[in-house]
Coordinates of C-alpha atoms and ligand atoms in Angstrom, one line a residue:
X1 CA -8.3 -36.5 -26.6
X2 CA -6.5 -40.1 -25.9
X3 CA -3.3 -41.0 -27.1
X4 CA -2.9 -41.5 -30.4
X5 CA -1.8 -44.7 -31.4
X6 CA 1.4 -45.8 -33.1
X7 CA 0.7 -48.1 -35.7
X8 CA 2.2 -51.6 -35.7
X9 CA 2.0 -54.4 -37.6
X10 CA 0.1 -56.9 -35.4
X11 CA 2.2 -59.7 -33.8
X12 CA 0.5 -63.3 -34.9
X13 CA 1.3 -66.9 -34.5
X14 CA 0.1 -70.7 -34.0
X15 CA 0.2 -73.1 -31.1
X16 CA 0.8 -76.6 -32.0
X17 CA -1.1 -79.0 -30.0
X18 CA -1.6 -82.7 -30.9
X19 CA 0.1 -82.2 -34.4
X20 CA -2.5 -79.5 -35.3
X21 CA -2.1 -75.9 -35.6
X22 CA -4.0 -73.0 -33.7
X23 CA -3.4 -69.1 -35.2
X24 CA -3.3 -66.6 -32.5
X25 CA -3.0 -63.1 -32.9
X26 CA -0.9 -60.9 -29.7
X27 CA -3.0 -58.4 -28.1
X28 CA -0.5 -57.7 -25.2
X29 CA 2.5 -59.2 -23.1
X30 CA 2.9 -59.2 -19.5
X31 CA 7.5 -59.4 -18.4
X32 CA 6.8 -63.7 -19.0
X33 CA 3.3 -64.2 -20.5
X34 CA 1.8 -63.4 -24.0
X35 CA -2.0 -62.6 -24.1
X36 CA -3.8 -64.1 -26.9
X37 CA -6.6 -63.8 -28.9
X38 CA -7.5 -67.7 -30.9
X39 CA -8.4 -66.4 -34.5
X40 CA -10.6 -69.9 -35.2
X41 CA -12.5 -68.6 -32.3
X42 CA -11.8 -72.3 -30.0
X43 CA -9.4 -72.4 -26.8
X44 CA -7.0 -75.5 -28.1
X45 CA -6.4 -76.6 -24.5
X46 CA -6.6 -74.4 -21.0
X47 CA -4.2 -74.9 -18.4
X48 CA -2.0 -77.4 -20.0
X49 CA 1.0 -77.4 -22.1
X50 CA 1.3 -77.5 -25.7
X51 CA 4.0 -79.0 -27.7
X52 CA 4.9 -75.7 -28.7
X53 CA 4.1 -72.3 -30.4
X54 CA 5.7 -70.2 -32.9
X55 CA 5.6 -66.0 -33.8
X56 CA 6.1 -64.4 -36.7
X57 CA 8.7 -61.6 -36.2
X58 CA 8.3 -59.3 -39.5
X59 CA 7.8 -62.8 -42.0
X60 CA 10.3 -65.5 -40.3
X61 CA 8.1 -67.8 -38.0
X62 CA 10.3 -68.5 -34.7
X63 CA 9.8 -71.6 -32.8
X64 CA 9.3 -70.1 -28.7
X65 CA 9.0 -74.2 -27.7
X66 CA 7.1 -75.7 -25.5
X67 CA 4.4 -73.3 -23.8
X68 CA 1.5 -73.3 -21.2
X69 CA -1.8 -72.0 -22.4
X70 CA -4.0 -70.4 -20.0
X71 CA -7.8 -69.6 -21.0
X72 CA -8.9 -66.3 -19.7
X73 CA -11.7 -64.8 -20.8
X74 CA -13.9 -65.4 -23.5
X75 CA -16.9 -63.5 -24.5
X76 CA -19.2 -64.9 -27.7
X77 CA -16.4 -66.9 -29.9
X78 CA -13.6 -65.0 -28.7
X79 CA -10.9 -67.1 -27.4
X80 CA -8.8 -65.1 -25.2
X81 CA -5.4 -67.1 -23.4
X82 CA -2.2 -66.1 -21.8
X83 CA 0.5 -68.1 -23.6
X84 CA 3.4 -68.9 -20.7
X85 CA 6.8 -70.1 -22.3
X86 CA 8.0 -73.0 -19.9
X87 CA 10.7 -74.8 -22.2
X88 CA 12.6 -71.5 -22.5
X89 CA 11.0 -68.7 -20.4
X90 CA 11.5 -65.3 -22.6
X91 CA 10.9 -61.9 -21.9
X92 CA 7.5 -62.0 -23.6
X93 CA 7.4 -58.0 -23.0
X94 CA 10.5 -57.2 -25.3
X95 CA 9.1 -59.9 -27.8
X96 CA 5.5 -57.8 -27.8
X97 CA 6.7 -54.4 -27.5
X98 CA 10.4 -54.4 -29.7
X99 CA 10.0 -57.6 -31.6
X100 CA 12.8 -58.7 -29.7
X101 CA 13.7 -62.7 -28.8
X102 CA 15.2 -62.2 -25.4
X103 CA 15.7 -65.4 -23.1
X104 CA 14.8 -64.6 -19.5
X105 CA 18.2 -66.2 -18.3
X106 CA 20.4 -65.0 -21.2
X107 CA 22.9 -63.6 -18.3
X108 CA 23.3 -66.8 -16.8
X109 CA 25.8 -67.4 -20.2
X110 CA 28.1 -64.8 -19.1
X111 CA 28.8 -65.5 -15.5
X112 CA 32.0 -66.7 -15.7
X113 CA 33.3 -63.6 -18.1
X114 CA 31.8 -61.7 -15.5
X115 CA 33.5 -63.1 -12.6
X116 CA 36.8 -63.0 -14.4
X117 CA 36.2 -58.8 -14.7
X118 CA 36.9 -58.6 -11.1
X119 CA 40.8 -59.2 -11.5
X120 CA 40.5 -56.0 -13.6
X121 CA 39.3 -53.6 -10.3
X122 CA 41.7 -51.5 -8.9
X123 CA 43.3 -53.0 -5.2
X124 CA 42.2 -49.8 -3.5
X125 CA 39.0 -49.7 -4.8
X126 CA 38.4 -53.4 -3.6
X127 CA 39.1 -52.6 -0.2
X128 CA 37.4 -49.8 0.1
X129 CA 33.9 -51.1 -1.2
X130 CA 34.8 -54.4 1.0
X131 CA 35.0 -51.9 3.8
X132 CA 31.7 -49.8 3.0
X133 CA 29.9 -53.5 2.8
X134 CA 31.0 -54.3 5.7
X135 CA 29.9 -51.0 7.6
X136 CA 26.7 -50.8 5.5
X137 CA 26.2 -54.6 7.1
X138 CA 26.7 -53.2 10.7
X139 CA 24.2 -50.5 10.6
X140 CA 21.6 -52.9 8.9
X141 CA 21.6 -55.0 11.7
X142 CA 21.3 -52.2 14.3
X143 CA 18.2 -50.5 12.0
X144 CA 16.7 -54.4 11.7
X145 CA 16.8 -54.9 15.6
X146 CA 14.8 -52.1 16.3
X147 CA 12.3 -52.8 13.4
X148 CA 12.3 -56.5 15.1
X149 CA 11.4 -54.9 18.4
X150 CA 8.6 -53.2 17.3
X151 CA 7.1 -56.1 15.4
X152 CA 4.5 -56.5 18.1
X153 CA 3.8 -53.0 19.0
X154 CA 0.6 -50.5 18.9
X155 CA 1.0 -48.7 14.8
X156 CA 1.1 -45.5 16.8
X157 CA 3.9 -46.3 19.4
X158 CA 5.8 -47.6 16.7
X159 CA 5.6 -44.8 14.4
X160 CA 6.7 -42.6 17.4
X161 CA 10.2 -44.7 17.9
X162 CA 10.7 -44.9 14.2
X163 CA 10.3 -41.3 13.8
X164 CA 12.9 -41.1 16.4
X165 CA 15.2 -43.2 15.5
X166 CA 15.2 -42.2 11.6
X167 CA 15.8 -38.4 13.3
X168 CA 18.8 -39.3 15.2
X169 CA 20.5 -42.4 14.0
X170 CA 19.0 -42.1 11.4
X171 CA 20.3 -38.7 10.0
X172 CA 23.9 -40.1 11.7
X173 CA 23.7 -43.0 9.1
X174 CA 22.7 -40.6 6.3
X175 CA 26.0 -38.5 7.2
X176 CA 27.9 -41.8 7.2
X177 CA 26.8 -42.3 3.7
X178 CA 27.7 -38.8 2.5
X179 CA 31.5 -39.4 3.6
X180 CA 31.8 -42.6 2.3
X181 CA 30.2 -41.1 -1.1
X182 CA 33.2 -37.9 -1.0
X183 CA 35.6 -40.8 -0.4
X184 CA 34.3 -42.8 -3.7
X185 CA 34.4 -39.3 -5.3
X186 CA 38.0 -38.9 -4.2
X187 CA 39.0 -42.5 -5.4
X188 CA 37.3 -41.9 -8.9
X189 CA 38.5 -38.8 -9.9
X190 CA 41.1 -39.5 -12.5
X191 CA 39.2 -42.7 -13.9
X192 CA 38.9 -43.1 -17.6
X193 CA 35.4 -43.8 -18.9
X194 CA 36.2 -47.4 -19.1
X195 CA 37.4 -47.6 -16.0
X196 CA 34.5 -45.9 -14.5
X197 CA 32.3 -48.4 -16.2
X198 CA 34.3 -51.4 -15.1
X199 CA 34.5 -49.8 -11.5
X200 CA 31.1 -49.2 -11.4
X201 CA 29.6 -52.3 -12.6
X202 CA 32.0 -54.0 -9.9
X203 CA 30.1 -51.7 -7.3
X204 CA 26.9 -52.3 -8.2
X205 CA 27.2 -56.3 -7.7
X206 CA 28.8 -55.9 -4.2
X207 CA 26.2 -53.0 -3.0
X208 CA 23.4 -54.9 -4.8
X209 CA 21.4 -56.5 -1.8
X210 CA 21.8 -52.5 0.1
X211 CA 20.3 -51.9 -3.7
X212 CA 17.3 -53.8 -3.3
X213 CA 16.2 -52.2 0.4
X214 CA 15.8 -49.0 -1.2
X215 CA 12.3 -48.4 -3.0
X216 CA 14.8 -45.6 -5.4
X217 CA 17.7 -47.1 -6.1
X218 CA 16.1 -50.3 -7.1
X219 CA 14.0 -49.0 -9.4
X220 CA 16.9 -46.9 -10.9
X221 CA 19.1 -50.2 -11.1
X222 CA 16.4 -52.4 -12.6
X223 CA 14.9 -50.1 -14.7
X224 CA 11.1 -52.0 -15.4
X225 CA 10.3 -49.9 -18.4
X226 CA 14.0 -49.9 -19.8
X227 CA 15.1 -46.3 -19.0
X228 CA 15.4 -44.3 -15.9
X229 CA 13.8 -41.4 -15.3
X230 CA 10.3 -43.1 -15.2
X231 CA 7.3 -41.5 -14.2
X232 CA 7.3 -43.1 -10.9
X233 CA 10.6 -42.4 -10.2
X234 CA 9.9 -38.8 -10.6
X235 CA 6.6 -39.3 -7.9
X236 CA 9.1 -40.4 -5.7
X237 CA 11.6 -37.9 -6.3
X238 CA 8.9 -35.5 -5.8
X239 CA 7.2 -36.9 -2.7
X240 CA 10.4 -37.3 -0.8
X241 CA 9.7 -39.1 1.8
X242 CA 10.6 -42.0 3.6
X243 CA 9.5 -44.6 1.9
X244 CA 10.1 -48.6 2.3
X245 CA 9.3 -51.5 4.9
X246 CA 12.3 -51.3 7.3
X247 CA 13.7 -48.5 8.7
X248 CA 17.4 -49.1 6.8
X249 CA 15.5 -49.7 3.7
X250 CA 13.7 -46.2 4.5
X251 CA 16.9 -44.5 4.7
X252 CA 18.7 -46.3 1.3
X253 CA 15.2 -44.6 -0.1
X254 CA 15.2 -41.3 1.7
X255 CA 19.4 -40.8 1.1
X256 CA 19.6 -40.7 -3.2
X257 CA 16.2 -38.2 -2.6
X258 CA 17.9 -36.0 -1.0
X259 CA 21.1 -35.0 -3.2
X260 CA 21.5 -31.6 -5.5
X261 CA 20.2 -33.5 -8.6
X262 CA 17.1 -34.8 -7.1
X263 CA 16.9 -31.4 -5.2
X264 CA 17.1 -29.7 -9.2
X265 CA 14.3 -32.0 -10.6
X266 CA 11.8 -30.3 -7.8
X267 CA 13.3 -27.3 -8.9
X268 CA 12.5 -27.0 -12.2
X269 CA 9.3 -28.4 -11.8
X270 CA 8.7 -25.0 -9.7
X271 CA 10.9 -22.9 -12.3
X272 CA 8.8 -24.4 -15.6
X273 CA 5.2 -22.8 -14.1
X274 CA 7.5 -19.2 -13.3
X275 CA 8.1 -19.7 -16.8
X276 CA 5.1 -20.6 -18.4
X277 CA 3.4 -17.8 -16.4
X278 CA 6.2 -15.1 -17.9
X279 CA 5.2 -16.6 -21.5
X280 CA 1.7 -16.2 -20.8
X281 CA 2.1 -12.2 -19.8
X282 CA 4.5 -11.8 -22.6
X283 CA 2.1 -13.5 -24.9
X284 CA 2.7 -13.0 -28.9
X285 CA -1.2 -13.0 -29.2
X286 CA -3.3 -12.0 -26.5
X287 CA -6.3 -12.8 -28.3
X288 CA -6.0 -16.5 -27.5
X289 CA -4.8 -19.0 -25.1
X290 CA -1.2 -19.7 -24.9
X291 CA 0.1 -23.1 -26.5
X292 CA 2.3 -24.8 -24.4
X293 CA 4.6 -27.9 -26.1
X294 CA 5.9 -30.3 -23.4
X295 CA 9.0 -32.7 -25.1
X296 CA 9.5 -36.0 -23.2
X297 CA 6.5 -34.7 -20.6
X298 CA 7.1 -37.9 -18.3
X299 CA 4.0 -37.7 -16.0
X300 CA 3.8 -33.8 -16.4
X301 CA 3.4 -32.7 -12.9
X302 CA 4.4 -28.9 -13.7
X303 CA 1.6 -29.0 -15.7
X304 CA -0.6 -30.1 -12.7
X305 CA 0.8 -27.2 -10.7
X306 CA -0.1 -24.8 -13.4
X307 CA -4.0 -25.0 -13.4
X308 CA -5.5 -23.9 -9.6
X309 CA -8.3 -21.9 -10.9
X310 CA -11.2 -22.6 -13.1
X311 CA -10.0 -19.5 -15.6
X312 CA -6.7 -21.4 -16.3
X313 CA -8.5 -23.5 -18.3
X314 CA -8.8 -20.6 -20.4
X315 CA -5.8 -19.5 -20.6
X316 CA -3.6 -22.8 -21.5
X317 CA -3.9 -25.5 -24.2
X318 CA -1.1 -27.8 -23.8
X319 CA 0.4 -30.8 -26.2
X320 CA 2.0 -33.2 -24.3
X321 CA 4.7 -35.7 -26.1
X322 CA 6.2 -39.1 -24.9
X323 CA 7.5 -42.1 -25.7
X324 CA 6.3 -44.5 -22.6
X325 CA 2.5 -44.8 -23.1
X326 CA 2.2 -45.3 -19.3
X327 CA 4.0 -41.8 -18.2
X328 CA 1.3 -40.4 -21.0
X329 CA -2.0 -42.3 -19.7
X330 CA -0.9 -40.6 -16.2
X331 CA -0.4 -37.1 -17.4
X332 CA -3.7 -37.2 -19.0
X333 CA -5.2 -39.4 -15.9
X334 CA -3.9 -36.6 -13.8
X335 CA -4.8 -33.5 -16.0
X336 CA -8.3 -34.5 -16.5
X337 CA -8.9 -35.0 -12.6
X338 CA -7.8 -30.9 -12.4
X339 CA -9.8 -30.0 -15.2
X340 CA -12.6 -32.0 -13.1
X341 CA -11.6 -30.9 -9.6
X342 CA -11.7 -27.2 -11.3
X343 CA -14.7 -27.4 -13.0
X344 CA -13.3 -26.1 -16.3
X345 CA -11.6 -29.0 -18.5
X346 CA -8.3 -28.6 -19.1
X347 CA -7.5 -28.1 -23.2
X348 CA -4.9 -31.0 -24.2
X349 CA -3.4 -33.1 -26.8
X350 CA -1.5 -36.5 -25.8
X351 CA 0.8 -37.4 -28.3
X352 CA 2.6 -40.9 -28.4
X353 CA 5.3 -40.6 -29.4
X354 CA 9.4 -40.0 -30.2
X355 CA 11.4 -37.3 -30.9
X356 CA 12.9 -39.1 -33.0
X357 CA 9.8 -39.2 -35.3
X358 CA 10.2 -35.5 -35.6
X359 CA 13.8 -35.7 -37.3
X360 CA 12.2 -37.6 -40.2
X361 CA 8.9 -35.5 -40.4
X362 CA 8.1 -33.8 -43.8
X363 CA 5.5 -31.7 -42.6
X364 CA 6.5 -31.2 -39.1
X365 CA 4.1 -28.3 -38.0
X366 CA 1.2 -30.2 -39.7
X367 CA 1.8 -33.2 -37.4
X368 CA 2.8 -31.0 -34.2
X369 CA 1.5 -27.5 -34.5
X370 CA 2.6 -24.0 -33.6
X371 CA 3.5 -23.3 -29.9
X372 CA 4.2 -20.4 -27.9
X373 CA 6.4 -22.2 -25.3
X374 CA 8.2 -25.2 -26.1
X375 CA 10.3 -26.7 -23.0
X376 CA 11.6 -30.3 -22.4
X377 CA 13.2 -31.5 -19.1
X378 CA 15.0 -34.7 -18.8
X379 CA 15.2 -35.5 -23.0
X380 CA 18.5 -33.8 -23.7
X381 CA 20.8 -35.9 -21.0
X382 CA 20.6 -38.4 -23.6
X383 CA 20.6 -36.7 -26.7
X384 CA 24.7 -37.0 -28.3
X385 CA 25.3 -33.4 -29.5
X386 CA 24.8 -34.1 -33.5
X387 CA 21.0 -35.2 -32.8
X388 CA 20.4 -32.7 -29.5
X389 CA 21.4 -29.8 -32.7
X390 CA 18.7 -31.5 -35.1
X391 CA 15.8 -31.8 -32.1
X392 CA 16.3 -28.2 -31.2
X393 CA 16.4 -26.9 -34.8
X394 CA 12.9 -28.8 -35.6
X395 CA 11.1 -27.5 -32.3
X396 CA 12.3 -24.3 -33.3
X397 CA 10.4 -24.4 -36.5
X398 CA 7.4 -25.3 -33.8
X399 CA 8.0 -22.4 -32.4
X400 CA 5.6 -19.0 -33.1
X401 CA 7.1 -16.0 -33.1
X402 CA 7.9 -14.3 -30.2
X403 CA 7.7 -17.5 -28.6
X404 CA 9.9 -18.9 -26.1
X405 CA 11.7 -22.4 -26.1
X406 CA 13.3 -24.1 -22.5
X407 CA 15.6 -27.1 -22.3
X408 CA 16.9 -29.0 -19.4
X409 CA 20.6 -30.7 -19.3
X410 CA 22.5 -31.5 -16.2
X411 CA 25.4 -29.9 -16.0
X412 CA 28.7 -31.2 -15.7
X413 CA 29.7 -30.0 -12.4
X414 CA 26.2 -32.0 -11.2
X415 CA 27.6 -32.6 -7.4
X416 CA 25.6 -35.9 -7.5
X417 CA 27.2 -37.8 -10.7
X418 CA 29.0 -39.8 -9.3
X419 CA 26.6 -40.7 -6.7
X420 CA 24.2 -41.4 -10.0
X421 CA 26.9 -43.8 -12.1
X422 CA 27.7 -45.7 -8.8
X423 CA 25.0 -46.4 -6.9
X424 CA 22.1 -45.8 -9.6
X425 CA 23.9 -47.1 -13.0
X426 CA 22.5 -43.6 -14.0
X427 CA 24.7 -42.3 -16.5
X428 CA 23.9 -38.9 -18.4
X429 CA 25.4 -36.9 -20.9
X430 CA 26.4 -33.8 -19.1
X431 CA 27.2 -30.5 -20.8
X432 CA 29.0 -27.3 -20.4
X433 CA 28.1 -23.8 -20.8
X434 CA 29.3 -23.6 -24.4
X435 CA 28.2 -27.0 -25.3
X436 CA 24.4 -25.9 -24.5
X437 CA 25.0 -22.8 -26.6
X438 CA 26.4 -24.2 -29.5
X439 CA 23.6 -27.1 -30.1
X440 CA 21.8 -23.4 -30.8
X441 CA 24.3 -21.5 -32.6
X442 CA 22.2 -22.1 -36.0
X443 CA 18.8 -21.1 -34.9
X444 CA 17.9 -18.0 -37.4
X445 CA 17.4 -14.7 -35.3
X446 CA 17.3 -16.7 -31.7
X447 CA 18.7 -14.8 -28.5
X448 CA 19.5 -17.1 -25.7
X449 CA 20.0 -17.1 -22.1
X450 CA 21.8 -20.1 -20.1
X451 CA 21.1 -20.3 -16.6
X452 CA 21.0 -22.6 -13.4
X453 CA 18.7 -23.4 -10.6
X454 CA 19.5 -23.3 -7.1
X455 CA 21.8 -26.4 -6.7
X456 CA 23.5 -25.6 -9.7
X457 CA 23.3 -29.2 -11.0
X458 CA 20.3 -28.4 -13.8
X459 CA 21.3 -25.7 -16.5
X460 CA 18.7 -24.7 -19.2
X461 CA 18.7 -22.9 -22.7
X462 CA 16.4 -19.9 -22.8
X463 CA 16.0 -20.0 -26.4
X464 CA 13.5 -16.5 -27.8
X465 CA 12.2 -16.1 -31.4
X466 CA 11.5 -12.6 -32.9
X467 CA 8.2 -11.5 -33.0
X468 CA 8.1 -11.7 -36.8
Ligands
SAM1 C1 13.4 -38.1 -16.8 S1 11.9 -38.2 -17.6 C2 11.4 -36.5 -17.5 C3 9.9 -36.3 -17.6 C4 9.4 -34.8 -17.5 N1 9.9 -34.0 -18.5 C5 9.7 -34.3 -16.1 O1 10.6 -33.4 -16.0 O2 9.1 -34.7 -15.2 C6 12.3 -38.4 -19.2 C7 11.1 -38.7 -20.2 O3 11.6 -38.7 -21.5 C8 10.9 -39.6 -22.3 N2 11.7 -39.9 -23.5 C9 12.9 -40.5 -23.5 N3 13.3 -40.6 -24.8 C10 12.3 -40.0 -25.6 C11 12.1 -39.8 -27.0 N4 13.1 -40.2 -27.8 N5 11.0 -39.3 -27.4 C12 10.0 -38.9 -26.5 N6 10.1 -39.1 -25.2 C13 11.3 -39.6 -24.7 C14 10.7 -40.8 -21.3 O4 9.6 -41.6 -21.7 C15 10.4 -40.1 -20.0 O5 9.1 -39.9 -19.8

């Protein structure tokens, strides 16, 4: 089955060339391009500017100024363009996706608010991230000399001396990094939330160019698909390894992979199919396979893991829910390839979509269906306690009896927040013991378990219906 589609109103509009008008209709939006389909079937210009173009946002037309239009493709009387905004670039995704008019250099307004916030940092904090820049500086040169040495050597010597160097200085660097993290602990401790905020952001702009070497904490700092947590950052989080073009970049990669929280993620991945192959002995109907609801499924690798023989395909169906289109298309990329590889297709639903939809849902087993094991990893972090409650209550009415229901919070003795708020501008919503039990308290007849993984950083809710 693909993904099913959320419906939207489609996104229309006109370019205005030579003082006539030329309707368009949005088909899909690149971070500073719009592609567009001509609705009179003609290409007004290609490759030149236009006066300017307009969208309709819900009924209001807004003027987006002058534009470059850029034929295509155009197959029979289809008149396919990108639409380039070049009097005020935009971010043509957000105006697609969220109906949102953002302007590409919107921050540019708030510079000088921004450099005022640095007379609100702390003087110790100052000097010590001075100091870390500094030293951060000295060991980027060292790790760019010997990458500048091996510029003109064999692949295979190089890869020999790099290996070396990452095992030696490399793990000394790594070490350097963890004290100067238990120092920023130290310094941090009694911070309000403000403070950490203002602290943090002050960080982030002084540390950003060590930022940028690493493949990680770019990618959790500039977030391309608005949240962290994407599916890619998972694949790297999962492969471990170093990855990057210079060897200090390699390490600024390798060094956030390596902490308890990352350490958890690979964890549960392991714990989910331990789980899902308990549910599947325990099953409330042997007669059938067991059905298996994955809540904010990202890319799904568990659910990779779980099929390694052609009579697994048997024994699963699994419904898969997300909000990000792109993690979906690569669970079901992914999960077809195993059903292929196996020989047996693989029995799944791919469901675009939010939890959010399932608050408002009047028929909520209609649209979902009844599972045996429910779990979701990675959702509840975000979730504030009054809507975590509601989520759990309604994927307990998903839930058949006797079946079993698994969620994922990081807890707040996570060894690695503030690693996360610092470095990665990752900021979660971390619960206790209690906390994760009382979101539950209201579940009729549910017995629960709370328990952690090895690191301790990842706690779950073991949540068990009674068999009827
Ligand atoms: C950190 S990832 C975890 C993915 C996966 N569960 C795993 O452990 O690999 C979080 C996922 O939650 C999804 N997500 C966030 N908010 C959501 C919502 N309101 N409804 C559905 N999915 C959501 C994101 O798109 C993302 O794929």
């Amino acid at each position: 089955m693909s993904i099913s589609e959320v419906p939207k109103a489609p996104l229309r509009g006109e370019v205005i060339h030579e003082g006539r008008r030329h309707p368009f209709e949005v088909l899909g939006a690149r971070r500073s391009a719009l592609e567009v389909r001509f609705t009179n079937g003609t290409l007004p210009v290609d490759r030149m500017e236009v006066e300017g173009a307009e969208v309709t946002l819900i009924a209001d037309p807004i003027a987006i100024g002058r534009c470059r239009v850029e034929g295509h493709r155009g197959v029979g009387d289809v008149a396919m363009a990108h639409i380039i905004p070049t009097e005020t670039p935009l971010r043509c995704d957000d105006l697609y996706k969220r109906r949102l008019v953002v302007r590409l250099d919107q921050g540019f307004d708030q510079t000088a608010l921004l450099q005022r916030r640095k007379a609100e940092i702390r003087p110790e904090f100052r000097a010590y991230t001075a100091d870390l820049v500094y030293d951060l500086a000295i060991y980027r040169q060292l790790f760019d000399e010997i990458d500048a040495s091996l510029a003109n050597e064999k692949p295979e010597t190089a890869a020999l001396v790099r290996d070396s160097v990452r095992a030696k200085q490399g793990r000394a660097f790594l070490r350097f990094f963890d004290e100067r993290l238990a120092q920023l602990e130290t310094m941090v401790a009694g911070f309000t939330r403000a403070e950490h905020e203002r602290h943090g952001f002050y960080f982030r702009r002084n540390v950003w160019g060590n930022i940028l070497t690493s493949a990680f904490l770019a990618r959790t700092n500039i977030r391309p698909r608005g949240y962290a947590g994407d599916s890619m950052m998972m694949q790297q989080l999962y492969d471990n390894s170093y990855q990057g073009d210079s060897l200090f970049g390699q390490l600024m990669h390798k060094h956030p992979i390596e902490t308890a929280a990352a350490q958890a993620v690979r964890n549960r991945r392991k714990l989910l199919v331990d789980l899902i192959e308990a549910a599947y002995r325990d099953r409330p109907d042997p007669s059938r396979a067991l059905r298996i609801l994955s809540v904010a499924c990202g890319p799904a690798w568990e659910v990779r893991d779980l099929f390694t023989r052609a009579e697994d395909a048997a024994r699963f169906s699994c419904t898969l829910l997300d909000q990000d289109e792109e993690a979906l298309g690569e669970a079901e990329h992914h999960i077809h390839l195993v059903g292929t590889r196996l020989e047996a297709p693989v029995q799944a639903k791919y469901l675009r979509d939010s939890v959010r939809t399932m608050l408002m849902s009047k028929d909520i087993v209609a649209q979902f269906g009844k599972h045996d094991f429910i779990y979701s990893m990675g959702l509840f972090d975000y979730l504030t306690a009054p809507v975590a409650r509601s989520v759990l209550t309604r994927l307990y009415e998903l839930l058949e009896p006797g079946g079993r229901m698994v969620i994922g919070n990081f807890h707040v003795e996570n060894p690695t927040r503030t690693y996360m708020e610092y470095w990665m501008d990752w900021v979660l919503l971390y619960r206790h013991e209690d906390d994760f039990q009382a979101l539950g308290r209201e579940l009729p007849g549910a017995t629960f378990e709370i328990y952690r993984e090895e690191t301790r950083s990842q706690m779950f809710l073991d949540v068990r219906k009674p068999r009827g």
